[in-house]
Coordinates of C-alpha atoms and ligand atoms in Angstrom, one line a residue:
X1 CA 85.0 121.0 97.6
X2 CA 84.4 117.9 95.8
X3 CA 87.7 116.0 95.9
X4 CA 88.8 113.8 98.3
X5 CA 91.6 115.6 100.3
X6 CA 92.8 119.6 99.0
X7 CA 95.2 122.0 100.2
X8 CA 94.0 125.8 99.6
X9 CA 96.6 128.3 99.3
X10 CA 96.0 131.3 100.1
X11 CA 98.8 133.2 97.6
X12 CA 97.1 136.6 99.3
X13 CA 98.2 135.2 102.3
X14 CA 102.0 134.9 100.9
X15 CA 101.7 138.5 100.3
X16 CA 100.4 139.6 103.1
X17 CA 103.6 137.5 105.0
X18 CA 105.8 139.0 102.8
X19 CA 104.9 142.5 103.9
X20 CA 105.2 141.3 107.4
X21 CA 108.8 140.4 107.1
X22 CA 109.4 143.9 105.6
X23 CA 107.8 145.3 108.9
X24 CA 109.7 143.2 111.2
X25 CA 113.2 144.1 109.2
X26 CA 112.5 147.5 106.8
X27 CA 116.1 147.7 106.3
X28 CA 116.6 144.4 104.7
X29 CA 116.6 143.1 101.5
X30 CA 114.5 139.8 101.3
X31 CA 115.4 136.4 100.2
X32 CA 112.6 134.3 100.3
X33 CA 113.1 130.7 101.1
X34 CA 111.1 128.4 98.5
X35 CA 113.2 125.1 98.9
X36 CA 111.3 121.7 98.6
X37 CA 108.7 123.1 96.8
X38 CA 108.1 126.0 99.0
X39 CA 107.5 123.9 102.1
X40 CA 105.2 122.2 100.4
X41 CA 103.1 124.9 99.0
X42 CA 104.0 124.5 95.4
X43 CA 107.1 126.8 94.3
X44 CA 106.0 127.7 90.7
X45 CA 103.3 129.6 92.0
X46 CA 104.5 130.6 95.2
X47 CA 108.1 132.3 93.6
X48 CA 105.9 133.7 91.1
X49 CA 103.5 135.5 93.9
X50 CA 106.8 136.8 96.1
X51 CA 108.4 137.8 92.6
X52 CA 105.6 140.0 91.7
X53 CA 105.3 141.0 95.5
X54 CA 109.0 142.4 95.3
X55 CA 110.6 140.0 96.9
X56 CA 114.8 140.5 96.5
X57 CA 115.5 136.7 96.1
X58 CA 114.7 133.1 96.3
X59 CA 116.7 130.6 98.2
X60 CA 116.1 126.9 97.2
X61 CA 118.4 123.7 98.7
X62 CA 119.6 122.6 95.3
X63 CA 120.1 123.1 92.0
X64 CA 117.3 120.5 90.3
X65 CA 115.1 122.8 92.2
X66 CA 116.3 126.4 90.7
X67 CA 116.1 125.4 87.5
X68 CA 112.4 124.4 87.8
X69 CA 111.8 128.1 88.7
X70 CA 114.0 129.0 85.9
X71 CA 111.6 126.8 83.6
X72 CA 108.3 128.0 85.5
X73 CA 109.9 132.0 84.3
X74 CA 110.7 133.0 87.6
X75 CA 113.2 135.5 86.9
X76 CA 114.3 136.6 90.5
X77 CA 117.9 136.1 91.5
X78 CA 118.1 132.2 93.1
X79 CA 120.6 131.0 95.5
X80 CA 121.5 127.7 95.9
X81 CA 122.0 126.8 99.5
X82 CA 124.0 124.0 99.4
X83 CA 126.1 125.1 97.0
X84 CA 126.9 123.0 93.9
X85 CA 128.0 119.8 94.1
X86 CA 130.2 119.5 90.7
X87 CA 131.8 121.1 87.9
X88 CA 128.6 120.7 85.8
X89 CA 126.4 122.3 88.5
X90 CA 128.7 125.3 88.6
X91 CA 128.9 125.8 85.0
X92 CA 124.7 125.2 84.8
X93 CA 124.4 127.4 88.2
X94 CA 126.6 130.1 85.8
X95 CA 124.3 129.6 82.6
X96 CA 121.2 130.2 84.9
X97 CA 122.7 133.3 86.5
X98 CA 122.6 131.4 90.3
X99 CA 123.7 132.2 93.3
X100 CA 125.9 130.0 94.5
X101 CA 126.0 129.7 98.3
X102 CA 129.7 128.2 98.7
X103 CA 130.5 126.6 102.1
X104 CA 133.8 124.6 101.5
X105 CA 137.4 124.9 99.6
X106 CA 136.4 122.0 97.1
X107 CA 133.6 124.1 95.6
X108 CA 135.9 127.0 95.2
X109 CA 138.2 124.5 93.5
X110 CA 135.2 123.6 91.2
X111 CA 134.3 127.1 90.5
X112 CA 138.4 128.3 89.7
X113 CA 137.9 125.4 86.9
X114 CA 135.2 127.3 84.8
X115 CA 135.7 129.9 82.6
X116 CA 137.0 133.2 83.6
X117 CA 134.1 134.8 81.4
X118 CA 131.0 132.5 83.1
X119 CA 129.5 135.1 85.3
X120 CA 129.5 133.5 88.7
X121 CA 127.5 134.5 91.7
X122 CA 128.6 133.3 94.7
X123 CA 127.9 134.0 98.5
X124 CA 130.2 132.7 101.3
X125 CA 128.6 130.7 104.1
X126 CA 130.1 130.6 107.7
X127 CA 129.8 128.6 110.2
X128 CA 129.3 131.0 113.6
X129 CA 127.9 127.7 115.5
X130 CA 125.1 125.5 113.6
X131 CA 127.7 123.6 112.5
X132 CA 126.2 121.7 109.6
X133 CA 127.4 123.6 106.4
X134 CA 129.9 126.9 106.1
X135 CA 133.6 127.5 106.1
X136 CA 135.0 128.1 109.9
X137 CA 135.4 131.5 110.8
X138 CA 138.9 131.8 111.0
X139 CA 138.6 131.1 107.1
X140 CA 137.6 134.6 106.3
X141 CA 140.9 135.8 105.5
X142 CA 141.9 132.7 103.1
X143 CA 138.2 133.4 101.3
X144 CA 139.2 137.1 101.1
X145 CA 142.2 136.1 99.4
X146 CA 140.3 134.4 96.9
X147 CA 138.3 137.2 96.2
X148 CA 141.1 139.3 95.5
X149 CA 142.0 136.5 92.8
X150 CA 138.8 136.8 91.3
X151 CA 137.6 140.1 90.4
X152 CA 135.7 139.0 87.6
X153 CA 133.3 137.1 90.4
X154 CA 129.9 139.0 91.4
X155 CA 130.1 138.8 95.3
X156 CA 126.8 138.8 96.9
X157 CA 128.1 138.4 100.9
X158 CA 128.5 136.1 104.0
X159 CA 125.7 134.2 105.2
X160 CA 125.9 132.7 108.4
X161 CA 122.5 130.4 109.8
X162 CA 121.3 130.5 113.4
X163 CA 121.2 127.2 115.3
X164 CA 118.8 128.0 117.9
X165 CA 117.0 131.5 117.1
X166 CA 113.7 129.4 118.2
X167 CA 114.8 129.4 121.5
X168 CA 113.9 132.7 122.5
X169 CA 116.1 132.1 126.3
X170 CA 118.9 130.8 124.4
X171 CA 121.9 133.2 124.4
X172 CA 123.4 130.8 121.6
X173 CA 121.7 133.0 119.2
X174 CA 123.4 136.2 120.5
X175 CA 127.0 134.3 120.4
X176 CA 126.5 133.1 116.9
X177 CA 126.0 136.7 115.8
X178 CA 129.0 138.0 117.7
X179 CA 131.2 135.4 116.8
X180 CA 130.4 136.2 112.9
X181 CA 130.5 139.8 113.3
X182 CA 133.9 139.6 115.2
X183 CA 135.6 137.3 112.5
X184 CA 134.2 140.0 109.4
X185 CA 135.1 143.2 111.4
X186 CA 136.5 145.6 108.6
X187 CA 135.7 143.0 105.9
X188 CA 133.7 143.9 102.9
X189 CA 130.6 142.4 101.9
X190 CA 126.6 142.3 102.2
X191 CA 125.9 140.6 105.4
X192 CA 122.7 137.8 105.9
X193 CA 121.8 136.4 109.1
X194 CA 118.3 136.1 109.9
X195 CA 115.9 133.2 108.8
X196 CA 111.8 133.3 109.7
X197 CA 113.0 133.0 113.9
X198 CA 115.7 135.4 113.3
X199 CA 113.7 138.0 111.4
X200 CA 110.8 137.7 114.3
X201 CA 112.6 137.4 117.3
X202 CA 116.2 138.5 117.0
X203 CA 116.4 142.5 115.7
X204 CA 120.6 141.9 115.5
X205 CA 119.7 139.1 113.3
X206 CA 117.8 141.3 110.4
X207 CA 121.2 142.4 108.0
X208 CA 121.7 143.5 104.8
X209 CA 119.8 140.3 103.5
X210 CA 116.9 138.3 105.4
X211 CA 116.3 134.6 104.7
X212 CA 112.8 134.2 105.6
X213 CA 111.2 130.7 105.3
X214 CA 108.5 129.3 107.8
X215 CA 106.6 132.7 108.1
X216 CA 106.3 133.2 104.5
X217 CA 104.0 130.6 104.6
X218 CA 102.0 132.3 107.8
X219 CA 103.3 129.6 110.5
X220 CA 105.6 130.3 113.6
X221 CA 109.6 129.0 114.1
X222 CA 109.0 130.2 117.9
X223 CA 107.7 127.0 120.1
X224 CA 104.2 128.4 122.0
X225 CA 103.0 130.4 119.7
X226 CA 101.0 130.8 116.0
X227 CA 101.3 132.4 113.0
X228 CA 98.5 134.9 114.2
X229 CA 100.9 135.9 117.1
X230 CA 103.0 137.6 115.2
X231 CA 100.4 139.0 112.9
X232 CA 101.1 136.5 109.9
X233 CA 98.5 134.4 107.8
X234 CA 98.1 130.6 107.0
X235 CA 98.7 130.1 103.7
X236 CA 97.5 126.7 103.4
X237 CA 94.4 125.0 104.3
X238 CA 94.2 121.8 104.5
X239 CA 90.4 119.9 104.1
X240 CA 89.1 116.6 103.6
X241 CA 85.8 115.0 104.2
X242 CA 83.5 112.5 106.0
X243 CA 83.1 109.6 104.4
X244 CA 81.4 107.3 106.6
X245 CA 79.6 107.9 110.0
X246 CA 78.6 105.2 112.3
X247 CA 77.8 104.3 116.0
X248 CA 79.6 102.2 118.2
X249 CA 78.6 101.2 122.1
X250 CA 80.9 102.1 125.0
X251 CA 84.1 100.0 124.7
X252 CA 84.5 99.6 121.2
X253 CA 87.8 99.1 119.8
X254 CA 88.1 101.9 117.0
X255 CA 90.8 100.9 114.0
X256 CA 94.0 99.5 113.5
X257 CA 95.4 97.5 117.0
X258 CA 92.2 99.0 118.5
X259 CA 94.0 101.2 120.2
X260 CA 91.0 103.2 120.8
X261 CA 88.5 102.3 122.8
X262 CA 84.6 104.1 122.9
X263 CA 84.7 105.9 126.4
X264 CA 80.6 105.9 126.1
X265 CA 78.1 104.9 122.9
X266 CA 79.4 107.8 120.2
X267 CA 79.5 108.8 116.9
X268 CA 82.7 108.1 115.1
X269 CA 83.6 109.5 111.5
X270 CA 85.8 108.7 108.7
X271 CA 87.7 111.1 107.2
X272 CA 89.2 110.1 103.7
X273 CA 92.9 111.5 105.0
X274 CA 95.6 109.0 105.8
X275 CA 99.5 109.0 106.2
X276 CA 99.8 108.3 102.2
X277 CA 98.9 111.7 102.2
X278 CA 101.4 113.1 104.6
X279 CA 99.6 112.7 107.9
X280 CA 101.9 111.8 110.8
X281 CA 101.0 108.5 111.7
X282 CA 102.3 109.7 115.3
X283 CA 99.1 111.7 115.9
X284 CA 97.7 110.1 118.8
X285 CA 94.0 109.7 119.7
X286 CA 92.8 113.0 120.8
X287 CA 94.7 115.0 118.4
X288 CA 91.9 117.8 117.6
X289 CA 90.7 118.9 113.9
X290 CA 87.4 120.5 112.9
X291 CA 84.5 118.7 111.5
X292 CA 82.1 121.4 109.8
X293 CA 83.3 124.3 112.1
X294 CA 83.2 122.2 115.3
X295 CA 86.0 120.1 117.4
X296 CA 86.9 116.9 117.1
X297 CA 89.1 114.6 118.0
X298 CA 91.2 111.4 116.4
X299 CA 90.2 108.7 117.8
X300 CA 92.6 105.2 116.8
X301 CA 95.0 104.9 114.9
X302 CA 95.9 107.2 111.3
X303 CA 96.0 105.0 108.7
X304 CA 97.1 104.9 105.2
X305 CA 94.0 106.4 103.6
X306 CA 91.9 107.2 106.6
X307 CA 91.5 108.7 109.9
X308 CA 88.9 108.0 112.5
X309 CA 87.5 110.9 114.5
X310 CA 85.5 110.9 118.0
X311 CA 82.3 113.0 117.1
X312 CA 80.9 113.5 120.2
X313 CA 80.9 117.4 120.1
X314 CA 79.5 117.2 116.4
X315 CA 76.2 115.1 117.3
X316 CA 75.0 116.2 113.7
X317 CA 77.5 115.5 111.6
X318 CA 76.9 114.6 108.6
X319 CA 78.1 112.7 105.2
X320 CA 80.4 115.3 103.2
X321 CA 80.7 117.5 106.0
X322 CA 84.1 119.1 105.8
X323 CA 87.1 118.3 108.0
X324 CA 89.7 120.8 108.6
X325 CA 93.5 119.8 109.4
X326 CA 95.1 122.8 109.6
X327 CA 93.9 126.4 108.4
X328 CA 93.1 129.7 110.2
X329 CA 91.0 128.0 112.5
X330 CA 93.0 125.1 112.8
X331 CA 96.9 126.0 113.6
X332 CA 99.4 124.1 111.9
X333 CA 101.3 124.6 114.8
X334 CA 99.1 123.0 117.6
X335 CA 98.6 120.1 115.3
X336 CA 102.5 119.7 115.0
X337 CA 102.8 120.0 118.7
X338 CA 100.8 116.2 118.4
X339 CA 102.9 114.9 116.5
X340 CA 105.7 115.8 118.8
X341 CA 107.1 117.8 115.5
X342 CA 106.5 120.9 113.5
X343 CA 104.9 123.4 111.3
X344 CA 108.0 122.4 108.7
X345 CA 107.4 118.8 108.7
X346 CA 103.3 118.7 108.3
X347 CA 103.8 121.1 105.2
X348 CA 106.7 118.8 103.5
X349 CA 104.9 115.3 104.4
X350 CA 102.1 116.6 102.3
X351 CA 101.7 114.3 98.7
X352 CA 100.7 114.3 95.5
X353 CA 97.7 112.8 96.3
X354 CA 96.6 116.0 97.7
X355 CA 95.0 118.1 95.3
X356 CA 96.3 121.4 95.1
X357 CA 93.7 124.4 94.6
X358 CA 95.3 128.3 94.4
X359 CA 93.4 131.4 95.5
Ligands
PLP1 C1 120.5 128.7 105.2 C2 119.1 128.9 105.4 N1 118.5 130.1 105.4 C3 117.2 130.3 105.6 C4 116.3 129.3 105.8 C5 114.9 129.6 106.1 O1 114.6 129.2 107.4 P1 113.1 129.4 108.0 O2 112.2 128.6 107.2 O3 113.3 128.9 109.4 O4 112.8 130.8 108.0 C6 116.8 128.0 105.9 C7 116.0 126.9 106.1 O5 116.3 125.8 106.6 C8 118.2 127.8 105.6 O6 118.8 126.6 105.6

């Protein structure tokens, strides 16, 4: 590794996940999530890897992002999760054979504007409790109506999203599904429920279509536990190195504010890693990483290009020695827990200053 700060993703790994969600939920189809840029890991090769792993479909948020898979060749049925937006989206989502998740009565206004002979795709969403996007759920009778208006439409089904299918206690998760299956009883139509928490932890949750996300990319929704629990695989490493190494005596005030002080006369490191490249200021002195194998700590402040560690357990450390962030030895998810965030968040925060190596 020669450059400053590089993500390594394992597109083995994406396979490997893949296969994973077809053990958890053999009777689904799967729609992999790739929005914002597949969590980070770079969706051009990412869609292409689950493509030519047999993945069903790709969800992104929004249409700008389909139509970069369309441009990278991804071929794979997309959905567009928020639906479109206006009448030029829905004639572009027709033109680049998208599914269009709808979730509100303007959107079928916009779609009963095109052309009869655009071929539209379209999903319903409900709402059975997140209450963020989807039609209510005494709707389904009014959206069956306008299905009988439009045979010409290619209906793909009724998504609903779980609110709270992290929460393994909750019984939200159990009322969501209840109150979604009671307001489609007898109705026609493929039926998608389960994301990444809902596919793992939830077997009512895994439907005609899965929505994976999160565990694609090897990392657990569920709070208290790793990708490794639940048999999945990091995809992304993420390594920097030492730049500088010096010693300071006991009482030191180590970076920005000095909010750090030497406990004892230490080693302290430099690693060339900063929040410009999507590290959460938030991580607090003590927060651990791995310097050549061995644990660390941060010690101070993160700053905008750097990070200093507390070396003490690494007595040798040495110039170029590598520092691991996250990775199969490192969990993404222990490092979120520092941040008082999670696995979602470190993966999106990542920039372009990060160079980006495939395997
Ligand atoms: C509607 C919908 N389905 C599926 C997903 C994938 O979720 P996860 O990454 O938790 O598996 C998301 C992500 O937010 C979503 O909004």
């Amino acid at each position: 590794m020669n450059q400053r700060a590089v993500a390594t993703v394992d597109l083995g790994a994406i396979r490997h996940n893949l296969a994973q969600v077809r053990r958890y939920a053999p009777n689904s189809r799967v729609m992999a999530a790739v929005k914002a840029d597949a969590y980070g890991h770079g969706a051009i090769p990412v869609s292409r890897t689950l493509e030519s792993a047999g993945a069903d479909a790709l969800a992104v948020a929004c249409i700008e992002e389909a139509v970069k898979l369309r441009e990278g060749q991804v071929q794979l049925p997309i959905a567009l999760l928020e639906g479109i937006l206006s009448l030029d989206e829905a004639a572009l989502s027709a033109r680049e054979r998208l599914q269009i998740v709808v979730n509100d009565f303007w959107q079928i206004d916009l779609l009963e504007q095109l052309p009869v002979s655009a071929s539209l795709q379209i999903w319903f969403k409900l709402d059975s409790g997140m209450h963020r996007l989807g039609f209510p759920l005494d709707a389904v009778s009014r959206l069956c109506e306008v299905l009988a208006r439009h045979p010409d439409w290619d209906f793909c089904g009724w998504i609903t999203h779980l609110a709270q299918a992290d929460e393994p206690e909750s019984p939200f998760t159990l009322e969501q599904i209840a109150r979604y299956d009671a307001a489609l009883d007898g109705v026609p139509g493929a039926r998608s429920i389960g994301n990444s928490a809902g596919v793992l932890g939830w077997p009512d949750a895994r439907r005609d279509w899965v929505r994976p996300g999160l565990m694609l990319y090897g990392a657990s929704p569920m709070q208290g536990k790793t990708g490794a629990d639940w048999g999945l695989l990091p995809a992304l490493t993420l390594r920097s190195r030492v730049i500088a190494l010096r010693r300071y005596e006991a009482g030191s005030p180590i970076g920005y504010g000095g909010s750090y002080h030497c406990p004892e006369d230490m080693l302290v490191g430099v690693v060339a890693l900063g929040y410009a490249d999507g590290i959460h200021r938030s991580l607090a002195s003590g927060t651990p990483v791995k310097v050549a194998g061995q644990p660390a700590f941060i010690a101070g402040r993160v700053s905008m290009d750097m990070i200093t560690l507390d070396l003490r357990q690494v007595p040798d450390a040495r110039i170029g020695d590598e520092v691991m962030l996250w990775g199969r030895d490192a969990p993404i998810e222990v490092l979120a827990g520092y941040a008082d965030t999670l696995a979602y968040e470190l993966f999106c925060r990542l920039t372009n200053r990060v160079q980006f190596e495939y395997v």
